[in-house]
């Protein structure tokens, strides 16, 4: 299976939807922030590993707590993934904090500041 094949793209999308649902309603860990979203998922072609990029709305402490909570719930998440999606292998999920949304908001604020400064001149 090639990396960008239709099958791999479909699997990535399905795993992303299921992970989002598991995080939203399946995990009861208080460390996980309620505004946690799965931004992207990349399942390896051999279906053994999976990288999941997550975004957490909150400060750095909330982000670190959410990552710790997800790391401690990896076994539960993997078992729920196996029950929901029928794959040959259930991938080992690695969570990566995605800063792109926060970066985009920060850059947008900076652009607005520059535009306001230019308009007052």
PDB file of C-alpha atoms in Angstrom:
ATOM      1  CA  UNK A   1       0.000   0.000   0.000  1.00  0.00           C
ATOM      2  CA  UNK A   2       1.470   3.312  -1.083  1.00  0.00           C
ATOM      3  CA  UNK A   3       1.593   6.173   1.388  1.00  0.00           C
ATOM      4  CA  UNK A   4      -0.936   8.367  -0.445  1.00  0.00           C
ATOM      5  CA  UNK A   5      -3.138   5.597  -1.821  1.00  0.00           C
ATOM      6  CA  UNK A   6      -6.914   5.871  -1.710  1.00  0.00           C
ATOM      7  CA  UNK A   7      -7.077   3.044   0.813  1.00  0.00           C
ATOM      8  CA  UNK A   8      -4.574   4.710   3.143  1.00  0.00           C
ATOM      9  CA  UNK A   9      -6.389   8.051   2.873  1.00  0.00           C
ATOM     10  CA  UNK A  10      -9.688   6.355   3.728  1.00  0.00           C
ATOM     11  CA  UNK A  11      -8.118   4.573   6.715  1.00  0.00           C
ATOM     12  CA  UNK A  12      -6.597   7.849   7.950  1.00  0.00           C
ATOM     13  CA  UNK A  13      -9.988   9.546   7.818  1.00  0.00           C
ATOM     14  CA  UNK A  14     -11.771   6.701   9.571  1.00  0.00           C
ATOM     15  CA  UNK A  15      -9.160   6.481  12.342  1.00  0.00           C
ATOM     16  CA  UNK A  16      -9.343  10.267  12.805  1.00  0.00           C
ATOM     17  CA  UNK A  17     -13.144  10.185  13.244  1.00  0.00           C
ATOM     18  CA  UNK A  18     -13.029   7.255  15.659  1.00  0.00           C
ATOM     19  CA  UNK A  19     -10.181   8.777  17.713  1.00  0.00           C
ATOM     20  CA  UNK A  20     -12.082  12.055  18.004  1.00  0.00           C
ATOM     21  CA  UNK A  21     -15.166  10.212  19.233  1.00  0.00           C
ATOM     22  CA  UNK A  22     -13.167   8.136  21.740  1.00  0.00           C
ATOM     23  CA  UNK A  23     -11.451  11.237  23.132  1.00  0.00           C
ATOM     24  CA  UNK A  24     -14.710  13.206  23.260  1.00  0.00           C
ATOM     25  CA  UNK A  25     -16.951  10.628  24.898  1.00  0.00           C
ATOM     26  CA  UNK A  26     -14.978   7.550  25.890  1.00  0.00           C
ATOM     27  CA  UNK A  27     -12.236   8.823  28.165  1.00  0.00           C
ATOM     28  CA  UNK A  28     -13.184  10.047  31.629  1.00  0.00           C
ATOM     29  CA  UNK A  29      -9.715  11.343  32.616  1.00  0.00           C
ATOM     30  CA  UNK A  30     -10.061  14.846  34.153  1.00  0.00           C
ATOM     31  CA  UNK A  31      -6.619  15.819  32.817  1.00  0.00           C
ATOM     32  CA  UNK A  32      -7.894  15.785  29.239  1.00  0.00           C
ATOM     33  CA  UNK A  33      -9.231  19.200  28.267  1.00  0.00           C
ATOM     34  CA  UNK A  34     -12.824  19.259  27.006  1.00  0.00           C
ATOM     35  CA  UNK A  35     -11.796  21.256  23.927  1.00  0.00           C
ATOM     36  CA  UNK A  36      -9.417  18.664  22.482  1.00  0.00           C
ATOM     37  CA  UNK A  37      -9.649  17.920  18.786  1.00  0.00           C
ATOM     38  CA  UNK A  38      -7.884  15.513  16.448  1.00  0.00           C
ATOM     39  CA  UNK A  39      -6.428  17.650  13.652  1.00  0.00           C
ATOM     40  CA  UNK A  40      -4.818  14.958  11.495  1.00  0.00           C
ATOM     41  CA  UNK A  41      -3.976  11.271  11.553  1.00  0.00           C
ATOM     42  CA  UNK A  42      -1.305   9.414   9.621  1.00  0.00           C
ATOM     43  CA  UNK A  43      -1.445   5.630   9.730  1.00  0.00           C
ATOM     44  CA  UNK A  44       1.678   3.822   8.511  1.00  0.00           C
ATOM     45  CA  UNK A  45       1.205   1.697   5.370  1.00  0.00           C
ATOM     46  CA  UNK A  46       1.806  -1.490   7.386  1.00  0.00           C
ATOM     47  CA  UNK A  47      -0.956  -0.441   9.865  1.00  0.00           C
ATOM     48  CA  UNK A  48       1.359  -0.934  12.853  1.00  0.00           C
ATOM     49  CA  UNK A  49       1.821   2.686  13.950  1.00  0.00           C
ATOM     50  CA  UNK A  50      -0.244   5.831  13.833  1.00  0.00           C
ATOM     51  CA  UNK A  51       0.601   9.483  14.471  1.00  0.00           C
ATOM     52  CA  UNK A  52      -2.299  11.608  15.692  1.00  0.00           C
ATOM     53  CA  UNK A  53      -1.920  15.379  15.819  1.00  0.00           C
ATOM     54  CA  UNK A  54      -4.145  16.920  18.475  1.00  0.00           C
ATOM     55  CA  UNK A  55      -5.029  20.510  19.235  1.00  0.00           C
ATOM     56  CA  UNK A  56      -5.923  21.634  22.753  1.00  0.00           C
ATOM     57  CA  UNK A  57      -7.675  24.900  23.493  1.00  0.00           C
ATOM     58  CA  UNK A  58      -6.071  26.260  26.637  1.00  0.00           C
ATOM     59  CA  UNK A  59      -2.762  27.244  28.162  1.00  0.00           C
ATOM     60  CA  UNK A  60       0.458  25.222  28.072  1.00  0.00           C
ATOM     61  CA  UNK A  61      -0.394  23.525  31.357  1.00  0.00           C
ATOM     62  CA  UNK A  62      -3.704  22.240  29.932  1.00  0.00           C
ATOM     63  CA  UNK A  63      -1.875  21.012  26.817  1.00  0.00           C
ATOM     64  CA  UNK A  64       0.727  19.129  28.871  1.00  0.00           C
ATOM     65  CA  UNK A  65      -1.980  17.605  31.105  1.00  0.00           C
ATOM     66  CA  UNK A  66      -3.986  16.517  28.059  1.00  0.00           C
ATOM     67  CA  UNK A  67      -0.950  14.849  26.477  1.00  0.00           C
ATOM     68  CA  UNK A  68      -0.207  13.047  29.765  1.00  0.00           C
ATOM     69  CA  UNK A  69      -3.826  11.897  30.039  1.00  0.00           C
ATOM     70  CA  UNK A  70      -3.880  10.622  26.465  1.00  0.00           C
ATOM     71  CA  UNK A  71      -0.563   8.835  26.946  1.00  0.00           C
ATOM     72  CA  UNK A  72      -1.882   7.051  30.038  1.00  0.00           C
ATOM     73  CA  UNK A  73      -5.057   6.056  28.157  1.00  0.00           C
ATOM     74  CA  UNK A  74      -3.239   4.649  25.093  1.00  0.00           C
ATOM     75  CA  UNK A  75      -4.192   1.060  25.900  1.00  0.00           C
ATOM     76  CA  UNK A  76      -7.865   1.899  26.292  1.00  0.00           C
ATOM     77  CA  UNK A  77      -7.834   4.013  23.113  1.00  0.00           C
ATOM     78  CA  UNK A  78      -6.202   1.201  21.149  1.00  0.00           C
ATOM     79  CA  UNK A  79      -8.722  -1.377  22.412  1.00  0.00           C
ATOM     80  CA  UNK A  80     -11.651   0.884  21.494  1.00  0.00           C
ATOM     81  CA  UNK A  81     -10.082   1.495  18.094  1.00  0.00           C
ATOM     82  CA  UNK A  82      -9.824  -2.281  17.562  1.00  0.00           C
ATOM     83  CA  UNK A  83     -13.496  -2.770  18.525  1.00  0.00           C
ATOM     84  CA  UNK A  84     -14.700   0.007  16.227  1.00  0.00           C
ATOM     85  CA  UNK A  85     -12.531  -0.381  13.126  1.00  0.00           C
ATOM     86  CA  UNK A  86     -11.911  -3.775  11.568  1.00  0.00           C
ATOM     87  CA  UNK A  87      -8.269  -3.610  10.492  1.00  0.00           C
ATOM     88  CA  UNK A  88      -5.722  -6.375  10.049  1.00  0.00           C
ATOM     89  CA  UNK A  89      -3.544  -4.722  12.709  1.00  0.00           C
ATOM     90  CA  UNK A  90      -4.605  -2.152  15.278  1.00  0.00           C
ATOM     91  CA  UNK A  91      -2.044   0.650  15.124  1.00  0.00           C
ATOM     92  CA  UNK A  92      -0.075   1.878  18.113  1.00  0.00           C
ATOM     93  CA  UNK A  93      -1.161   5.517  18.464  1.00  0.00           C
ATOM     94  CA  UNK A  94       1.359   8.271  19.193  1.00  0.00           C
ATOM     95  CA  UNK A  95      -0.101  11.661  20.103  1.00  0.00           C
ATOM     96  CA  UNK A  96       1.649  14.819  18.898  1.00  0.00           C
ATOM     97  CA  UNK A  97       0.624  18.299  20.001  1.00  0.00           C
ATOM     98  CA  UNK A  98      -0.327  20.440  16.994  1.00  0.00           C
ATOM     99  CA  UNK A  99       0.457  24.118  17.450  1.00  0.00           C
ATOM    100  CA  UNK A 100      -0.706  25.243  13.995  1.00  0.00           C
ATOM    101  CA  UNK A 101      -4.075  26.650  15.144  1.00  0.00           C
ATOM    102  CA  UNK A 102      -2.492  28.689  17.946  1.00  0.00           C
ATOM    103  CA  UNK A 103       0.231  29.813  15.550  1.00  0.00           C
ATOM    104  CA  UNK A 104      -2.380  30.914  13.004  1.00  0.00           C
ATOM    105  CA  UNK A 105      -4.329  32.894  15.608  1.00  0.00           C
ATOM    106  CA  UNK A 106      -1.118  34.551  16.810  1.00  0.00           C
ATOM    107  CA  UNK A 107      -0.074  35.492  13.271  1.00  0.00           C
ATOM    108  CA  UNK A 108      -3.556  36.847  12.533  1.00  0.00           C
ATOM    109  CA  UNK A 109      -3.342  39.101  15.624  1.00  0.00           C
ATOM    110  CA  UNK A 110       0.081  40.355  14.541  1.00  0.00           C
ATOM    111  CA  UNK A 111      -1.194  41.131  11.032  1.00  0.00           C
ATOM    112  CA  UNK A 112      -4.170  42.999  12.484  1.00  0.00           C
ATOM    113  CA  UNK A 113      -1.838  45.039  14.729  1.00  0.00           C
ATOM    114  CA  UNK A 114       0.340  45.995  11.772  1.00  0.00           C
ATOM    115  CA  UNK A 115      -2.697  46.915   9.659  1.00  0.00           C
ATOM    116  CA  UNK A 116      -4.117  49.069  12.494  1.00  0.00           C
ATOM    117  CA  UNK A 117      -0.759  50.788  12.936  1.00  0.00           C
ATOM    118  CA  UNK A 118      -0.547  51.508   9.199  1.00  0.00           C
ATOM    119  CA  UNK A 119      -4.092  52.873   9.039  1.00  0.00           C
ATOM    120  CA  UNK A 120      -3.472  55.346  11.883  1.00  0.00           C
ATOM    121  CA  UNK A 121      -0.511  56.938  10.077  1.00  0.00           C
TER     122      UNK A 121
END
